[in-house]
Amino acid sequence: MAKMYYENEINEAALKGKKIAIIGYGSQGHAHALNLKESGFDVVVGVRPGKSFDQAKEDGVDVKTVAEAAAEADVIQILLPDERQKAVYEAEIAPHLTTGKALMFAHGFNIHFGQIVPPADVDVFLVAPKGPGHLVRRQFQEGAGVPGLFAIHQDATGQARDLALAYGKGIGSARGGLLETTFAEETVTDLFGEQAVLCGGATALVKAGFETLVEAGYQPELAYFETLHELKLIVDLMFEGGMETMRYSVSDTAEWGDYVTGPRIVTPEVKENMKAVLKDIQDGTFAKDWIKENETGRPRYTQYKEEGANHQIEEVGRKLRAMMPFIQEGKKKVVIK
Ligand SMILES: NC(=O)C1=CN([C@@H]2O[C@H](COP(=O)(O)OP(=O)(O)OC[C@H]3O[C@@H](n4cnc5c(N)ncnc54)[C@H](OP(=O)(O)O)[C@@H]3O)[C@@H](O)[C@H]2O)C=CC1
Ligand SMILES: CC[C@](O)(C(C)=O)C(=O)O
């Protein structure tokens, strides 16, 4: 089994006393900045004027422009959207990336696909929590932690590994465990997971199930509970104790579905499709397409986003969730972008 790093074996000395600039205050940015601050580290946030800037101020964080934060920091963590990192890096960060500083990421996209090429005399590494930023924050506050990956791209000072581990501990990820990887492995597997399984595959499965029931004449509210709401409860069981715990809690009839009906849905052809998606990610086809989509003003992204928001499952879900105050309580902790 691969070596995991946990809190008690990590010495924070390398990072203590250093100024950490968190560039961006969105999903990951707010979580890293607040968790690090509460872990006793010296944090400054760098972000453009606007919603995030105002939020950081309201949260009591020291907030400056990107250039100012980058200039005064020893460690610069870029938590901007991947597709905007290159431009902001070149204009506002690179001029302040002097010898011996550290440049960080939470995802290897821009280094792996050659969008950002840092100078050789700085450390370059990533610490990537394996979960959405709002959960990185929420779990930290609850005394838990989202596990994370770390990878070293350049170790100019000889301290990159110690810095990465201390940073991972500071954001709470060492409570769940830190696993060492490479930029290449993190980038490919993260893109594959989100595109094929977590944010692509899972939503496609849920929508197909919902549509199948509604098109067959069943009530949309019932279809919502059956295919989306209950999925969270089933995944919670798998999260807590693996598939074994899910199988223990569901009926034997439902468990039969795991063995017999599931493979009728996720057929060997689906795995072939997954392999094709993985290949596109590995050979850069996916990255090229996403970069082009952004350079041309995101026409498909904008259209799909609107279609997604107007899907019947979303309309029904909004109404049903409004009647469940306990879910509303959870939502308050998440800033909907
Ligand atoms: N979302 C997640 O949970 C995960 C993300 N990651 C990685 O973390 C990184 C950050 O992603 P994520 O947290 O989703 O990003 P978000 O979209 O949530 O936040 C982006 C932040 O960058 C700011 N920003 C955008 N453009 C600029 C600009 N030109 N100048 C200054 N600030 C700007 C935004 O401010 P404004 O409000 O002004 O737009 C916002 O504060 C990415 O590398 C991503 O791959 C890794 C693991 C999980
Ligand atoms: C699953 C989506 C993710 O990769 C993540 C939360 O890790 C992302 O980029 O947001």
mmCIF file of C-alpha atoms and ligand atoms in Angstrom:
data_model
loop_
_atom_site.group_PDB
_atom_site.id
_atom_site.type_symbol
_atom_site.label_atom_id
_atom_site.label_comp_id
_atom_site.label_asym_id
_atom_site.label_seq_id
_atom_site.Cartn_x
_atom_site.Cartn_y
_atom_site.Cartn_z
ATOM 1 C CA MET A 1 0.000 0.000 0.000
ATOM 2 C CA ALA A 2 1.200 3.527 -0.787
ATOM 3 C CA LYS A 3 2.554 5.636 2.073
ATOM 4 C CA MET A 4 0.011 8.074 3.517
ATOM 5 C CA TYR A 5 1.064 11.068 5.599
ATOM 6 C CA TYR A 6 -1.019 12.025 8.646
ATOM 7 C CA GLU A 7 -0.958 15.019 10.999
ATOM 8 C CA ASN A 8 1.198 13.569 13.762
ATOM 9 C CA GLU A 9 4.189 12.879 11.474
ATOM 10 C CA ILE A 10 4.251 16.292 9.777
ATOM 11 C CA ASN A 11 6.491 19.076 11.042
ATOM 12 C CA GLU A 12 5.127 22.505 10.155
ATOM 13 C CA ALA A 13 8.401 24.358 10.816
ATOM 14 C CA ALA A 14 9.273 24.897 7.128
ATOM 15 C CA LEU A 15 6.078 26.896 6.530
ATOM 16 C CA LYS A 16 5.776 28.674 9.887
ATOM 17 C CA GLY A 17 6.783 32.313 9.650
ATOM 18 C CA LYS A 18 6.481 32.357 5.865
ATOM 19 C CA LYS A 19 3.872 34.577 4.205
ATOM 20 C CA ILE A 20 1.397 32.552 2.145
ATOM 21 C CA ALA A 21 -0.516 34.319 -0.651
ATOM 22 C CA ILE A 22 -3.774 32.648 -1.619
ATOM 23 C CA ILE A 23 -4.575 33.932 -5.102
ATOM 24 C CA GLY A 24 -8.335 33.672 -5.619
ATOM 25 C CA TYR A 25 -11.039 33.446 -2.965
ATOM 26 C CA GLY A 26 -13.556 31.078 -4.527
ATOM 27 C CA SER A 27 -14.363 27.478 -3.681
ATOM 28 C CA GLN A 28 -10.806 26.367 -2.823
ATOM 29 C CA GLY A 29 -9.408 29.844 -2.083
ATOM 30 C CA HIS A 30 -11.683 30.702 0.841
ATOM 31 C CA ALA A 31 -11.200 27.231 2.358
ATOM 32 C CA HIS A 32 -7.389 27.272 2.128
ATOM 33 C CA ALA A 33 -7.106 30.864 3.379
ATOM 34 C CA LEU A 34 -9.402 30.403 6.383
ATOM 35 C CA ASN A 35 -8.123 26.930 7.335
ATOM 36 C CA LEU A 36 -4.477 28.029 7.123
ATOM 37 C CA LYS A 37 -5.190 31.174 9.126
ATOM 38 C CA GLU A 38 -6.946 29.167 11.839
ATOM 39 C CA SER A 39 -4.002 26.724 11.804
ATOM 40 C CA GLY A 40 -1.727 29.631 12.780
ATOM 41 C CA PHE A 41 -0.162 30.473 9.401
ATOM 42 C CA ASP A 42 0.448 33.954 7.997
ATOM 43 C CA VAL A 43 -2.007 34.404 5.112
ATOM 44 C CA VAL A 44 -2.718 37.173 2.619
ATOM 45 C CA VAL A 45 -5.368 36.832 -0.079
ATOM 46 C CA GLY A 46 -4.807 38.266 -3.565
ATOM 47 C CA VAL A 47 -7.876 38.785 -5.717
ATOM 48 C CA ARG A 48 -9.399 41.317 -8.099
ATOM 49 C CA PRO A 49 -11.936 43.857 -6.780
ATOM 50 C CA GLY A 50 -15.455 42.401 -6.678
ATOM 51 C CA LYS A 51 -17.491 39.692 -4.985
ATOM 52 C CA SER A 52 -14.598 37.555 -3.761
ATOM 53 C CA PHE A 53 -12.611 40.560 -2.590
ATOM 54 C CA ASP A 54 -15.593 41.794 -0.545
ATOM 55 C CA GLN A 55 -16.196 38.309 0.883
ATOM 56 C CA ALA A 56 -12.571 37.966 2.001
ATOM 57 C CA LYS A 57 -12.811 41.356 3.733
ATOM 58 C CA GLU A 58 -16.051 40.333 5.424
ATOM 59 C CA ASP A 59 -14.363 37.113 6.599
ATOM 60 C CA GLY A 60 -11.625 39.175 8.247
ATOM 61 C CA VAL A 61 -8.822 38.064 5.958
ATOM 62 C CA ASP A 62 -5.977 40.383 4.879
ATOM 63 C CA VAL A 63 -6.877 40.996 1.219
ATOM 64 C CA LYS A 64 -4.903 42.827 -1.495
ATOM 65 C CA THR A 65 -4.528 42.891 -5.258
ATOM 66 C CA VAL A 66 -2.975 39.808 -6.836
ATOM 67 C CA ALA A 67 0.276 41.654 -7.576
ATOM 68 C CA GLU A 68 0.568 43.063 -4.045
ATOM 69 C CA ALA A 69 -0.074 39.675 -2.424
ATOM 70 C CA ALA A 70 2.374 37.917 -4.771
ATOM 71 C CA ALA A 71 5.018 40.561 -4.102
ATOM 72 C CA GLU A 72 4.965 40.184 -0.330
ATOM 73 C CA ALA A 73 4.551 36.403 -0.128
ATOM 74 C CA ASP A 74 7.131 33.621 0.168
ATOM 75 C CA VAL A 75 4.634 30.963 -0.949
ATOM 76 C CA ILE A 76 2.109 31.745 -3.708
ATOM 77 C CA GLN A 77 -0.828 29.369 -4.094
ATOM 78 C CA ILE A 78 -2.792 29.936 -7.350
ATOM 79 C CA LEU A 79 -6.472 29.174 -6.740
ATOM 80 C CA LEU A 80 -7.918 30.890 -9.800
ATOM 81 C CA PRO A 81 -10.009 29.031 -12.397
ATOM 82 C CA ASP A 82 -7.579 26.875 -14.410
ATOM 83 C CA GLU A 83 -8.478 28.589 -17.673
ATOM 84 C CA ARG A 84 -7.560 32.047 -16.256
ATOM 85 C CA GLN A 85 -4.345 31.130 -14.484
ATOM 86 C CA LYS A 86 -1.950 31.663 -17.404
ATOM 87 C CA ALA A 87 -2.979 35.289 -18.038
ATOM 88 C CA VAL A 88 -3.007 36.314 -14.364
ATOM 89 C CA TYR A 89 0.271 34.472 -13.724
ATOM 90 C CA GLU A 90 2.055 36.251 -16.563
ATOM 91 C CA ALA A 91 0.722 39.729 -15.754
ATOM 92 C CA GLU A 92 0.598 39.791 -11.969
ATOM 93 C CA ILE A 93 2.498 36.887 -10.417
ATOM 94 C CA ALA A 94 5.575 36.098 -12.549
ATOM 95 C CA PRO A 95 7.121 39.575 -12.029
ATOM 96 C CA HIS A 96 7.167 38.883 -8.264
ATOM 97 C CA LEU A 97 8.327 35.269 -8.421
ATOM 98 C CA THR A 98 11.862 35.880 -7.237
ATOM 99 C CA THR A 99 14.559 33.315 -6.417
ATOM 100 C CA GLY A 100 13.694 30.906 -3.597
ATOM 101 C CA LYS A 101 9.956 31.596 -3.528
ATOM 102 C CA ALA A 102 7.416 28.794 -3.889
ATOM 103 C CA LEU A 103 4.680 28.599 -6.507
ATOM 104 C CA MET A 104 1.767 26.306 -5.681
ATOM 105 C CA PHE A 105 -1.338 24.861 -7.320
ATOM 106 C CA ALA A 106 -4.309 22.733 -6.247
ATOM 107 C CA HIS A 107 -4.482 21.083 -9.664
ATOM 108 C CA GLY A 108 -1.667 20.397 -12.121
ATOM 109 C CA PHE A 109 -3.456 21.453 -15.340
ATOM 110 C CA ASN A 110 -1.373 24.513 -16.242
ATOM 111 C CA ILE A 111 2.001 22.972 -15.450
ATOM 112 C CA HIS A 112 1.234 19.589 -16.984
ATOM 113 C CA PHE A 113 -0.154 21.047 -20.218
ATOM 114 C CA GLY A 114 2.665 23.629 -20.483
ATOM 115 C CA GLN A 115 0.511 26.750 -20.046
ATOM 116 C CA ILE A 116 2.662 28.062 -17.193
ATOM 117 C CA VAL A 117 6.428 27.602 -17.221
ATOM 118 C CA PRO A 118 7.917 28.937 -13.955
ATOM 119 C CA PRO A 119 11.577 29.942 -13.633
ATOM 120 C CA ALA A 120 13.960 27.196 -12.497
ATOM 121 C CA ASP A 121 14.997 28.946 -9.270
ATOM 122 C CA VAL A 122 11.634 28.609 -7.493
ATOM 123 C CA ASP A 123 9.921 25.653 -5.830
ATOM 124 C CA VAL A 124 6.836 24.397 -7.678
ATOM 125 C CA PHE A 125 4.457 21.952 -6.052
ATOM 126 C CA LEU A 126 0.788 21.195 -5.625
ATOM 127 C CA VAL A 127 -1.459 20.322 -2.715
ATOM 128 C CA ALA A 128 -4.836 19.172 -4.002
ATOM 129 C CA PRO A 129 -7.645 18.301 -1.606
ATOM 130 C CA LYS A 130 -9.772 15.497 -3.061
ATOM 131 C CA GLY A 131 -13.046 17.334 -2.569
ATOM 132 C CA PRO A 132 -14.940 20.562 -3.259
ATOM 133 C CA GLY A 133 -13.613 23.642 -1.467
ATOM 134 C CA HIS A 134 -16.780 24.249 0.524
ATOM 135 C CA LEU A 135 -16.428 20.761 2.014
ATOM 136 C CA VAL A 136 -12.713 21.371 2.680
ATOM 137 C CA ARG A 137 -13.835 24.299 4.824
ATOM 138 C CA ARG A 138 -16.868 22.622 6.396
ATOM 139 C CA GLN A 139 -15.010 19.436 7.332
ATOM 140 C CA PHE A 140 -12.101 21.439 8.796
ATOM 141 C CA GLN A 141 -14.552 23.328 11.010
ATOM 142 C CA GLU A 142 -16.085 20.032 12.100
ATOM 143 C CA GLY A 143 -12.660 18.701 13.144
ATOM 144 C CA ALA A 144 -12.422 16.393 10.121
ATOM 145 C CA GLY A 145 -10.466 16.810 6.873
ATOM 146 C CA VAL A 146 -10.734 16.097 3.150
ATOM 147 C CA PRO A 147 -7.812 13.836 2.084
ATOM 148 C CA GLY A 148 -5.366 15.382 -0.362
ATOM 149 C CA LEU A 149 -2.610 14.765 -2.879
ATOM 150 C CA PHE A 150 0.754 16.491 -3.041
ATOM 151 C CA ALA A 151 3.344 16.539 -5.829
ATOM 152 C CA ILE A 152 6.673 18.240 -6.374
ATOM 153 C CA HIS A 153 7.455 19.649 -9.835
ATOM 154 C CA GLN A 154 10.578 21.655 -8.883
ATOM 155 C CA ASP A 155 12.550 21.608 -5.640
ATOM 156 C CA ALA A 156 14.869 24.587 -6.019
ATOM 157 C CA THR A 157 15.336 25.186 -2.288
ATOM 158 C CA GLY A 158 15.392 21.600 -1.051
ATOM 159 C CA GLN A 159 12.356 22.483 1.095
ATOM 160 C CA ALA A 160 9.502 21.854 -1.342
ATOM 161 C CA ARG A 161 8.422 18.558 0.217
ATOM 162 C CA ASP A 162 8.387 19.915 3.768
ATOM 163 C CA LEU A 163 6.453 22.973 2.605
ATOM 164 C CA ALA A 164 3.887 20.855 0.761
ATOM 165 C CA LEU A 165 3.299 18.564 3.743
ATOM 166 C CA ALA A 166 3.002 21.487 6.172
ATOM 167 C CA TYR A 167 0.551 23.219 3.829
ATOM 168 C CA GLY A 168 -1.507 20.030 3.528
ATOM 169 C CA LYS A 169 -1.616 19.828 7.319
ATOM 170 C CA GLY A 170 -2.592 23.509 7.569
ATOM 171 C CA ILE A 171 -5.669 23.105 5.380
ATOM 172 C CA GLY A 172 -6.746 19.981 7.295
ATOM 173 C CA SER A 173 -6.031 17.443 4.563
ATOM 174 C CA ALA A 174 -3.505 15.522 6.667
ATOM 175 C CA ARG A 175 -6.411 14.599 8.977
ATOM 176 C CA GLY A 176 -7.798 12.540 6.086
ATOM 177 C CA GLY A 177 -4.330 11.635 4.784
ATOM 178 C CA LEU A 178 -1.905 13.034 2.199
ATOM 179 C CA LEU A 179 -0.717 10.884 -0.692
ATOM 180 C CA GLU A 180 2.298 11.730 -2.865
ATOM 181 C CA THR A 181 1.772 11.795 -6.626
ATOM 182 C CA THR A 182 3.141 13.568 -9.700
ATOM 183 C CA PHE A 183 1.688 16.522 -11.600
ATOM 184 C CA ALA A 184 0.984 14.187 -14.520
ATOM 185 C CA GLU A 185 -0.873 11.620 -12.408
ATOM 186 C CA GLU A 186 -2.862 14.228 -10.461
ATOM 187 C CA THR A 187 -3.887 16.123 -13.585
ATOM 188 C CA VAL A 188 -5.011 13.107 -15.586
ATOM 189 C CA THR A 189 -6.812 11.314 -12.757
ATOM 190 C CA ASP A 190 -8.532 14.467 -11.463
ATOM 191 C CA LEU A 191 -9.820 15.322 -14.948
ATOM 192 C CA PHE A 192 -10.894 11.722 -15.534
ATOM 193 C CA GLY A 193 -12.695 11.508 -12.189
ATOM 194 C CA GLU A 194 -14.633 14.735 -12.573
ATOM 195 C CA GLN A 195 -15.461 14.297 -16.298
ATOM 196 C CA ALA A 196 -16.254 10.587 -16.476
ATOM 197 C CA VAL A 197 -17.508 9.728 -13.004
ATOM 198 C CA LEU A 198 -18.210 12.466 -10.469
ATOM 199 C CA CYS A 199 -19.547 15.538 -12.262
ATOM 200 C CA GLY A 200 -20.127 14.041 -15.713
ATOM 201 C CA GLY A 201 -20.987 10.355 -15.403
ATOM 202 C CA ALA A 202 -23.009 10.624 -12.196
ATOM 203 C CA THR A 203 -25.169 13.537 -13.375
ATOM 204 C CA ALA A 204 -25.769 11.823 -16.734
ATOM 205 C CA LEU A 205 -26.895 8.661 -14.902
ATOM 206 C CA VAL A 206 -29.211 10.630 -12.584
ATOM 207 C CA LYS A 207 -30.766 12.622 -15.465
ATOM 208 C CA ALA A 208 -31.258 9.467 -17.555
ATOM 209 C CA GLY A 209 -32.973 7.731 -14.612
ATOM 210 C CA PHE A 210 -35.189 10.755 -13.904
ATOM 211 C CA GLU A 211 -36.166 11.154 -17.558
ATOM 212 C CA THR A 212 -36.903 7.425 -17.929
ATOM 213 C CA LEU A 213 -39.386 7.526 -15.040
ATOM 214 C CA VAL A 214 -41.019 10.833 -16.036
ATOM 215 C CA GLU A 215 -41.330 9.841 -19.709
ATOM 216 C CA ALA A 216 -43.038 6.622 -18.547
ATOM 217 C CA GLY A 217 -45.682 8.743 -16.774
ATOM 218 C CA TYR A 218 -44.450 8.675 -13.185
ATOM 219 C CA GLN A 219 -44.573 11.810 -11.007
ATOM 220 C CA PRO A 220 -41.519 14.098 -11.339
ATOM 221 C CA GLU A 221 -41.361 14.622 -7.561
ATOM 222 C CA LEU A 222 -41.173 10.877 -6.996
ATOM 223 C CA ALA A 223 -38.579 10.536 -9.753
ATOM 224 C CA TYR A 224 -36.498 13.273 -8.084
ATOM 225 C CA PHE A 225 -36.537 11.486 -4.718
ATOM 226 C CA GLU A 226 -35.751 8.145 -6.337
ATOM 227 C CA THR A 227 -32.856 9.184 -8.576
ATOM 228 C CA LEU A 228 -31.249 12.242 -6.974
ATOM 229 C CA HIS A 229 -32.219 12.731 -3.323
ATOM 230 C CA GLU A 230 -31.780 9.093 -2.351
ATOM 231 C CA LEU A 231 -28.502 8.818 -4.241
ATOM 232 C CA LYS A 232 -26.887 11.049 -1.603
ATOM 233 C CA LEU A 233 -28.093 8.719 1.153
ATOM 234 C CA ILE A 234 -26.797 5.647 -0.668
ATOM 235 C CA VAL A 235 -23.432 7.325 -1.385
ATOM 236 C CA ASP A 236 -23.192 8.313 2.305
ATOM 237 C CA LEU A 237 -23.331 4.621 3.199
ATOM 238 C CA MET A 238 -20.627 3.740 0.647
ATOM 239 C CA PHE A 239 -18.536 6.678 1.922
ATOM 240 C CA GLU A 240 -18.865 5.488 5.512
ATOM 241 C CA GLY A 241 -18.278 1.767 5.074
ATOM 242 C CA GLY A 242 -17.756 0.890 1.440
ATOM 243 C CA MET A 243 -20.205 -0.982 -0.739
ATOM 244 C CA GLU A 244 -20.449 -3.599 1.997
ATOM 245 C CA THR A 245 -22.169 -1.127 4.330
ATOM 246 C CA MET A 246 -24.526 -0.013 1.565
ATOM 247 C CA ARG A 247 -25.397 -3.669 0.863
ATOM 248 C CA TYR A 248 -25.966 -4.285 4.582
ATOM 249 C CA SER A 249 -28.433 -1.404 4.871
ATOM 250 C CA VAL A 250 -30.452 -1.833 1.668
ATOM 251 C CA SER A 251 -32.923 -4.653 1.040
ATOM 252 C CA ASP A 252 -31.727 -7.905 -0.506
ATOM 253 C CA THR A 253 -33.842 -7.006 -3.546
ATOM 254 C CA ALA A 254 -31.941 -3.748 -3.963
ATOM 255 C CA GLU A 255 -28.642 -5.567 -3.467
ATOM 256 C CA TRP A 256 -29.629 -7.897 -6.337
ATOM 257 C CA GLY A 257 -29.633 -4.738 -8.495
ATOM 258 C CA ASP A 258 -26.004 -4.175 -7.557
ATOM 259 C CA TYR A 259 -25.078 -7.588 -8.948
ATOM 260 C CA VAL A 260 -27.473 -8.052 -11.855
ATOM 261 C CA THR A 261 -29.249 -4.882 -13.009
ATOM 262 C CA GLY A 262 -26.312 -2.466 -12.590
ATOM 263 C CA PRO A 263 -24.188 -4.311 -15.163
ATOM 264 C CA ARG A 264 -27.130 -4.050 -17.620
ATOM 265 C CA ILE A 265 -26.840 -0.242 -17.333
ATOM 266 C CA VAL A 266 -23.073 0.189 -17.056
ATOM 267 C CA THR A 267 -22.230 -2.260 -19.820
ATOM 268 C CA PRO A 268 -18.700 -3.094 -21.074
ATOM 269 C CA GLU A 269 -19.358 -0.436 -23.742
ATOM 270 C CA VAL A 270 -19.494 2.223 -20.993
ATOM 271 C CA LYS A 271 -16.020 1.191 -19.854
ATOM 272 C CA GLU A 272 -14.809 1.454 -23.459
ATOM 273 C CA ASN A 273 -16.226 5.013 -23.513
ATOM 274 C CA MET A 274 -14.371 5.738 -20.274
ATOM 275 C CA LYS A 275 -11.131 4.498 -21.828
ATOM 276 C CA ALA A 276 -11.698 6.838 -24.795
ATOM 277 C CA VAL A 277 -12.244 9.782 -22.415
ATOM 278 C CA LEU A 278 -9.077 8.835 -20.508
ATOM 279 C CA LYS A 279 -7.106 8.736 -23.758
ATOM 280 C CA ASP A 280 -8.354 12.224 -24.746
ATOM 281 C CA ILE A 281 -7.218 13.532 -21.368
ATOM 282 C CA GLN A 282 -3.843 11.781 -21.541
ATOM 283 C CA ASP A 283 -2.965 12.954 -25.049
ATOM 284 C CA GLY A 284 -4.070 16.572 -24.472
ATOM 285 C CA THR A 285 -7.154 16.520 -26.732
ATOM 286 C CA PHE A 286 -9.464 17.375 -23.823
ATOM 287 C CA ALA A 287 -7.237 20.240 -22.607
ATOM 288 C CA LYS A 288 -6.910 21.672 -26.121
ATOM 289 C CA ASP A 289 -10.686 21.671 -26.560
ATOM 290 C CA TRP A 290 -11.346 23.282 -23.151
ATOM 291 C CA ILE A 291 -8.681 25.961 -23.708
ATOM 292 C CA LYS A 292 -10.199 26.748 -27.144
ATOM 293 C CA GLU A 293 -13.718 26.903 -25.660
ATOM 294 C CA ASN A 294 -12.461 29.569 -23.231
ATOM 295 C CA GLU A 295 -10.528 31.514 -25.852
ATOM 296 C CA THR A 296 -13.671 31.771 -27.990
ATOM 297 C CA GLY A 297 -15.932 33.113 -25.216
ATOM 298 C CA ARG A 298 -17.379 29.806 -23.950
ATOM 299 C CA PRO A 299 -20.297 29.432 -26.407
ATOM 300 C CA ARG A 300 -21.018 25.751 -25.654
ATOM 301 C CA TYR A 301 -20.401 26.085 -21.905
ATOM 302 C CA THR A 302 -22.893 28.976 -21.699
ATOM 303 C CA GLN A 303 -25.549 27.107 -23.657
ATOM 304 C CA TYR A 304 -25.157 23.872 -21.660
ATOM 305 C CA LYS A 305 -25.185 25.769 -18.352
ATOM 306 C CA GLU A 306 -28.523 27.367 -19.224
ATOM 307 C CA GLU A 307 -29.999 24.074 -20.433
ATOM 308 C CA GLY A 308 -28.786 22.348 -17.259
ATOM 309 C CA ALA A 309 -30.349 24.967 -14.978
ATOM 310 C CA ASN A 310 -33.686 24.662 -16.798
ATOM 311 C CA HIS A 311 -33.864 20.856 -16.757
ATOM 312 C CA GLN A 312 -37.033 19.565 -15.096
ATOM 313 C CA ILE A 313 -35.034 17.740 -12.413
ATOM 314 C CA GLU A 314 -33.638 21.099 -11.284
ATOM 315 C CA GLU A 315 -37.023 22.842 -11.263
ATOM 316 C CA VAL A 316 -38.631 20.043 -9.245
ATOM 317 C CA GLY A 317 -35.612 19.769 -6.959
ATOM 318 C CA ARG A 318 -35.620 23.505 -6.150
ATOM 319 C CA LYS A 319 -39.277 23.297 -5.042
ATOM 320 C CA LEU A 320 -38.790 20.149 -2.964
ATOM 321 C CA ARG A 321 -35.621 21.340 -1.263
ATOM 322 C CA ALA A 322 -37.331 24.600 -0.317
ATOM 323 C CA MET A 323 -39.662 22.474 1.830
ATOM 324 C CA MET A 324 -36.770 20.738 3.611
ATOM 325 C CA PRO A 325 -35.269 23.263 6.054
ATOM 326 C CA PHE A 326 -32.532 20.844 7.134
ATOM 327 C CA ILE A 327 -31.148 20.913 3.588
ATOM 328 C CA GLN A 328 -31.483 24.689 3.503
ATOM 329 C CA GLU A 329 -29.307 24.844 6.608
ATOM 330 C CA GLY A 330 -26.543 23.000 4.755
ATOM 331 C CA LYS A 331 -26.916 25.265 1.732
ATOM 332 C CA LYS A 332 -26.260 28.395 3.758
ATOM 333 C CA LYS A 333 -22.704 27.193 4.309
ATOM 334 C CA VAL A 334 -22.133 26.976 0.543
ATOM 335 C CA VAL A 335 -21.740 30.156 -1.480
ATOM 336 C CA ILE A 336 -23.605 29.376 -4.697
ATOM 337 C CA LYS A 337 -21.552 30.828 -7.535
HETATM 338 N N1 LIG B 1 -13.597 23.709 -6.942
HETATM 339 C C1 LIG B 1 -12.953 22.772 -6.242
HETATM 340 O O1 LIG B 1 -13.445 22.299 -5.235
HETATM 341 C C2 LIG B 1 -11.600 22.287 -6.650
HETATM 342 C C3 LIG B 1 -10.773 23.086 -7.396
HETATM 343 N N2 LIG B 1 -9.467 22.723 -7.579
HETATM 344 C C4 LIG B 1 -8.573 23.640 -8.262
HETATM 345 O O2 LIG B 1 -8.507 24.852 -7.494
HETATM 346 C C5 LIG B 1 -8.282 25.950 -8.373
HETATM 347 C C6 LIG B 1 -9.344 27.017 -8.100
HETATM 348 O O3 LIG B 1 -10.600 26.513 -8.511
HETATM 349 P P1 LIG B 1 -11.969 26.968 -7.813
HETATM 350 O O4 LIG B 1 -11.753 27.137 -6.344
HETATM 351 O O5 LIG B 1 -13.018 26.028 -8.297
HETATM 352 O O6 LIG B 1 -12.195 28.409 -8.455
HETATM 353 P P2 LIG B 1 -13.450 29.379 -8.277
HETATM 354 O O7 LIG B 1 -14.035 29.609 -9.626
HETATM 355 O O8 LIG B 1 -14.348 28.881 -7.201
HETATM 356 O O9 LIG B 1 -12.784 30.728 -7.728
HETATM 357 C C7 LIG B 1 -11.942 31.468 -8.514
HETATM 358 C C8 LIG B 1 -11.466 32.702 -7.781
HETATM 359 O O10 LIG B 1 -10.571 33.385 -8.653
HETATM 360 C C9 LIG B 1 -10.978 34.741 -8.739
HETATM 361 N N3 LIG B 1 -10.610 35.253 -10.049
HETATM 362 C C10 LIG B 1 -11.081 34.880 -11.253
HETATM 363 N N4 LIG B 1 -10.480 35.566 -12.249
HETATM 364 C C11 LIG B 1 -9.608 36.402 -11.626
HETATM 365 C C12 LIG B 1 -8.706 37.383 -12.111
HETATM 366 N N5 LIG B 1 -8.590 37.633 -13.412
HETATM 367 N N6 LIG B 1 -7.973 38.049 -11.202
HETATM 368 C C13 LIG B 1 -8.104 37.827 -9.882
HETATM 369 N N7 LIG B 1 -8.942 36.899 -9.363
HETATM 370 C C14 LIG B 1 -9.700 36.215 -10.229
HETATM 371 C C15 LIG B 1 -12.479 34.721 -8.515
HETATM 372 O O11 LIG B 1 -12.892 36.012 -8.101
HETATM 373 P P3 LIG B 1 -14.270 36.733 -8.604
HETATM 374 O O12 LIG B 1 -15.273 36.519 -7.508
HETATM 375 O O13 LIG B 1 -13.868 38.146 -8.743
HETATM 376 O O14 LIG B 1 -14.661 36.067 -9.903
HETATM 377 C C16 LIG B 1 -12.563 33.682 -7.419
HETATM 378 O O15 LIG B 1 -12.259 34.246 -6.172
HETATM 379 C C17 LIG B 1 -8.287 25.381 -9.780
HETATM 380 O O16 LIG B 1 -6.962 25.096 -10.113
HETATM 381 C C18 LIG B 1 -9.073 24.075 -9.627
HETATM 382 O O17 LIG B 1 -8.755 23.086 -10.586
HETATM 383 C C19 LIG B 1 -8.929 21.582 -7.047
HETATM 384 C C20 LIG B 1 -9.712 20.754 -6.306
HETATM 385 C C21 LIG B 1 -11.134 20.984 -6.154
HETATM 386 C C1 LIG B 2 -14.770 16.671 -8.648
HETATM 387 C C2 LIG B 2 -14.510 18.065 -9.108
HETATM 388 C C3 LIG B 2 -13.138 18.588 -8.796
HETATM 389 O O1 LIG B 2 -12.163 17.870 -9.527
HETATM 390 C C4 LIG B 2 -12.881 18.403 -7.320
HETATM 391 C C5 LIG B 2 -13.829 18.960 -6.355
HETATM 392 O O2 LIG B 2 -11.941 17.750 -6.951
HETATM 393 C C6 LIG B 2 -13.061 20.059 -9.223
HETATM 394 O O3 LIG B 2 -12.166 20.387 -10.001
HETATM 395 O O4 LIG B 2 -13.859 20.873 -8.760
#
